[in-house]
Amino acid sequence: MKNIIFIAPPAAGKGTASELLVAKYGYEHISTGDMLREAIASGSELGSQVKNIMEQGQLVSDDIVIALLKEKFETIKGKPFILDGFPRTLPQAEELTNIFAAENLDNYVAIFLDVTEELAMQRSLGRITCKDCGTIFHRYFENKKPKAEGICDNCGGELVGRTDDNEESFKKRFETYINNSKAVVDYYKDLGRLEVIDANREAQESIVDIEKVIND
Ligand code: ADP
């Protein structure tokens, strides 16, 4: 079973795919977006530094996310992991290669989730997540609506949208992604590590292809 680096535009389904893979294979889920949101929620110095940048849909500086990633990486030593949202720039990708080299880690694949901007925007504007257990639901997609509005089916927790899941921020995040991702995708293509998955489908369908890649 390979370690996974997800490369994808905002709301392509990285979070949902990660949820399914964590449940089935016991991966450690490392989401730089979640770590940054936790820093904001905790009211830390770092949180106040990144809040506006994130709400505007811009990228947090490489130094900050690389430091966060390294810290997290220390805590999961040896366990299989999914990187969700990192690397997003070429310097981040290069730094990750250094981290892997230092750990003698060679068992990984970069999975590019390919999705249209239109579908990603629909997913982004309707997604809601349980504050307590993190399960993801959707306000408008029939098969992902919670049974009771605003309440998690699993644990009864409150469902909330992200402050950056509005149209303006989504468009900015998508543009930022387009500007940075090509270099990252090309980097992994050149390393012979890239796999492209069509993510314009239900998560349960794309996951079948993802499983083939990680178990190959
Ligand atoms: P999405 O993929 O929907 O944009 P994420 O949770 O992955 O959601 O990221 C949310 C925000 O967190 C990004 O818009 C960006 O501001 C910040 N962020 C997350 N990961 C990184 C990263 N690797 N480099 C820079 N900024 C990041």
Coordinates of C-alpha atoms and ligand atoms in Angstrom, one line a residue:
M1 CA 0.0 0.0 0.0
K2 CA 1.5 3.2 -1.1
N3 CA 1.6 6.6 0.6
I4 CA -0.4 9.2 -1.2
I5 CA 0.1 12.8 -2.3
F6 CA -3.2 14.3 -3.5
I7 CA -2.9 17.1 -6.1
A8 CA -6.2 18.6 -6.9
P9 CA -8.2 21.8 -7.3
P10 CA -10.3 23.0 -4.3
A11 CA -13.3 20.8 -3.6
A12 CA -12.2 18.1 -6.1
G13 CA -13.0 15.5 -3.4
K14 CA -9.6 15.1 -1.7
G15 CA -11.3 15.2 1.7
T16 CA -14.0 12.7 0.8
A17 CA -11.5 10.3 -0.8
S18 CA -9.2 10.6 2.2
E19 CA -12.1 9.9 4.6
L20 CA -12.8 6.6 2.7
L21 CA -9.2 5.6 2.5
V22 CA -8.5 6.3 6.2
A23 CA -11.6 4.2 7.1
K24 CA -10.5 1.3 4.9
Y25 CA -6.7 1.2 5.2
G26 CA -5.9 3.2 8.3
Y27 CA -3.9 5.9 6.7
E28 CA -2.9 9.0 8.7
H29 CA -4.6 11.9 7.1
I30 CA -2.4 15.0 6.8
S31 CA -4.3 18.1 5.6
T32 CA -2.4 21.3 5.7
G33 CA -5.7 23.1 5.3
D34 CA -7.2 21.4 8.4
M35 CA -4.0 22.2 10.4
L36 CA -4.2 25.9 9.4
R37 CA -7.9 26.0 10.2
E38 CA -7.1 24.5 13.6
A39 CA -4.5 27.2 14.2
I40 CA -7.1 29.8 13.5
A41 CA -9.7 28.2 15.7
S42 CA -7.2 28.0 18.6
G43 CA -6.6 31.7 18.4
S44 CA -2.8 31.2 18.1
E45 CA -0.4 33.8 16.7
L46 CA 0.0 31.6 13.6
G47 CA -3.8 31.5 13.2
S48 CA -4.1 35.3 13.2
Q49 CA -1.2 35.5 10.7
V50 CA -2.9 33.2 8.1
K51 CA -6.7 34.0 8.6
N52 CA -7.0 36.7 6.1
I53 CA -4.8 35.0 3.5
M54 CA -7.0 31.9 3.7
E55 CA -10.3 33.7 3.5
Q56 CA -9.1 35.5 0.4
G57 CA -8.2 32.2 -1.2
Q58 CA -4.5 32.9 -1.4
L59 CA -1.7 30.5 -0.5
V60 CA -0.1 30.7 2.9
S61 CA 3.7 31.1 2.6
D62 CA 5.9 28.1 1.8
D63 CA 7.9 28.6 5.1
I64 CA 4.8 28.4 7.3
V65 CA 3.3 25.3 5.6
I66 CA 6.6 23.5 5.3
A67 CA 7.3 24.0 9.1
L68 CA 3.8 22.7 9.9
L69 CA 4.2 19.7 7.7
K70 CA 7.6 18.8 9.1
E71 CA 6.2 19.0 12.7
K72 CA 3.3 16.8 11.8
F73 CA 5.5 14.3 9.9
E74 CA 7.5 13.8 13.1
T75 CA 4.4 12.6 14.9
I76 CA 3.3 9.9 12.4
K77 CA 6.7 8.2 11.9
G78 CA 6.4 5.0 10.0
K79 CA 2.6 5.0 9.5
P80 CA 1.1 5.1 6.0
F81 CA -0.1 8.6 5.2
I82 CA -2.2 10.7 2.8
L83 CA -1.0 14.2 2.1
D84 CA -4.1 16.3 1.3
G85 CA -3.3 19.8 0.1
F86 CA 0.5 19.6 0.2
P87 CA 2.6 20.3 -1.8
R88 CA 0.9 23.1 -3.6
T89 CA 4.0 24.9 -5.1
L90 CA 7.2 23.7 -6.6
P91 CA 9.4 24.7 -3.6
Q92 CA 7.0 22.7 -1.4
A93 CA 7.3 19.6 -3.7
E94 CA 11.1 19.9 -3.7
E95 CA 11.2 20.2 0.1
L96 CA 9.0 17.1 0.4
T97 CA 11.4 15.1 -1.7
N98 CA 14.2 16.2 0.7
I99 CA 12.0 15.1 3.7
F100 CA 11.3 11.7 2.0
A101 CA 15.0 11.3 1.2
A102 CA 16.0 12.0 4.8
E103 CA 13.5 9.3 5.9
N104 CA 14.5 6.8 3.2
L105 CA 10.9 6.9 2.1
D106 CA 10.3 5.7 -1.5
N107 CA 6.9 4.1 -1.4
Y108 CA 4.6 6.9 -2.6
V109 CA 2.5 8.0 -5.5
A110 CA 1.2 11.5 -6.5
I111 CA -2.5 11.3 -7.5
F112 CA -3.9 14.1 -9.5
L113 CA -7.7 14.3 -9.1
D114 CA -8.9 15.8 -12.3
V115 CA -12.2 17.7 -12.1
T116 CA -13.9 20.6 -14.0
E117 CA -14.1 24.0 -12.4
E118 CA -17.9 24.0 -12.6
L119 CA -18.3 20.8 -10.7
A120 CA -15.7 21.8 -8.1
M121 CA -17.5 25.0 -7.5
Q122 CA -20.9 23.2 -7.0
R123 CA -19.2 20.9 -4.5
S124 CA -17.5 23.8 -2.7
L125 CA -20.5 26.0 -2.3
G126 CA -22.7 23.3 -0.8
R127 CA -20.3 21.4 1.4
I128 CA -20.8 21.2 5.1
T129 CA -18.7 19.4 7.7
C130 CA -19.4 18.1 11.1
K131 CA -17.7 20.2 13.7
D132 CA -17.2 17.2 16.0
C133 CA -16.4 14.2 13.8
G134 CA -15.4 15.8 10.5
T135 CA -17.8 13.9 8.3
I136 CA -18.6 15.7 5.1
F137 CA -22.2 16.4 3.8
H138 CA -23.7 18.5 1.1
R139 CA -26.5 21.0 1.2
Y140 CA -27.7 20.4 -2.4
F141 CA -26.6 16.9 -3.6
E142 CA -29.5 14.6 -2.7
N143 CA -27.3 11.6 -1.9
K144 CA -25.1 13.6 0.5
K145 CA -27.7 15.6 2.4
P146 CA -27.8 15.0 6.1
K147 CA -31.1 13.3 7.3
A148 CA -31.8 16.4 9.5
E149 CA -30.8 19.8 8.3
G150 CA -27.6 21.0 10.0
I151 CA -27.1 17.9 12.1
C152 CA -24.5 15.1 11.5
D153 CA -26.0 11.6 10.8
N154 CA -23.1 9.9 12.5
C155 CA -22.7 11.8 15.8
G156 CA -25.4 14.4 16.0
G157 CA -22.8 17.2 15.8
E158 CA -23.4 20.6 14.2
L159 CA -22.7 20.9 10.4
V160 CA -20.9 24.0 9.3
G161 CA -19.7 25.5 6.1
R162 CA -16.2 26.9 5.7
T163 CA -15.8 30.6 5.6
D164 CA -13.7 30.3 2.4
D165 CA -16.4 28.2 0.6
N166 CA -18.0 31.3 -1.0
E167 CA -18.0 32.0 -4.7
E168 CA -15.4 34.8 -4.6
S169 CA -13.0 32.8 -2.6
F170 CA -13.6 29.7 -4.5
K171 CA -12.8 31.5 -7.8
K172 CA -9.6 32.9 -6.3
R173 CA -8.5 29.5 -4.9
F174 CA -9.2 27.9 -8.3
E175 CA -7.1 30.5 -10.1
T176 CA -4.3 30.2 -7.5
Y177 CA -4.4 26.5 -8.0
I178 CA -4.2 26.7 -11.8
N179 CA -1.2 29.1 -11.5
N180 CA 0.7 26.7 -9.2
S181 CA -0.4 23.2 -9.9
K182 CA 1.1 22.7 -13.3
A183 CA 4.6 23.0 -12.0
V184 CA 3.8 20.4 -9.2
V185 CA 2.1 18.0 -11.6
D186 CA 5.0 18.3 -14.1
Y187 CA 7.4 17.7 -11.2
Y188 CA 5.8 14.4 -10.3
K189 CA 5.4 13.4 -13.9
D190 CA 9.1 13.9 -14.4
L191 CA 9.8 11.8 -11.4
G192 CA 7.6 9.1 -12.9
R193 CA 5.3 9.2 -9.9
L194 CA 2.1 10.7 -11.3
E195 CA -1.3 9.0 -11.7
V196 CA -4.3 10.9 -13.1
I197 CA -7.8 10.0 -11.8
D198 CA -11.0 11.3 -13.3
A199 CA -12.7 12.9 -10.3
N200 CA -15.8 14.1 -12.2
R201 CA -17.6 11.1 -10.6
E202 CA -19.0 10.0 -7.3
A203 CA -16.3 9.5 -4.8
Q204 CA -17.2 5.8 -4.5
E205 CA -16.4 5.4 -8.2
S206 CA -13.1 7.3 -8.3
I207 CA -12.0 5.5 -5.2
V208 CA -11.9 2.2 -7.1
D209 CA -9.3 3.6 -9.4
I210 CA -7.4 5.1 -6.6
E211 CA -7.3 1.8 -4.8
K212 CA -5.8 0.1 -7.9
V213 CA -3.0 2.7 -8.0
I214 CA -2.1 2.4 -4.3
N215 CA -2.2 -1.4 -4.3
D216 CA -0.3 -1.7 -7.6
Ligands
ADP1 P1 -9.2 23.6 -0.7 O1 -8.4 22.5 -1.4 O2 -10.6 23.5 -0.8 O3 -8.7 25.0 -1.1 P2 -7.6 23.2 1.8 O4 -8.2 22.9 3.1 O5 -6.7 22.3 1.2 O6 -8.9 23.5 0.8 O7 -6.9 24.6 1.9 C1 -7.5 25.8 2.4 C2 -6.6 27.0 2.3 O8 -5.5 26.7 3.2 C3 -5.9 27.3 1.0 O9 -6.8 28.1 0.2 C4 -4.7 28.0 1.4 O10 -4.9 29.4 1.8 C5 -4.3 27.2 2.7 N1 -3.3 26.1 2.4 C6 -3.6 24.8 2.6 N2 -2.5 24.0 2.2 C7 -1.6 24.9 1.7 C8 -0.3 24.7 1.2 N3 0.3 23.5 1.0 N4 0.4 25.9 0.8 C9 -0.1 27.1 1.0 N5 -1.4 27.3 1.5 C10 -2.1 26.2 1.9

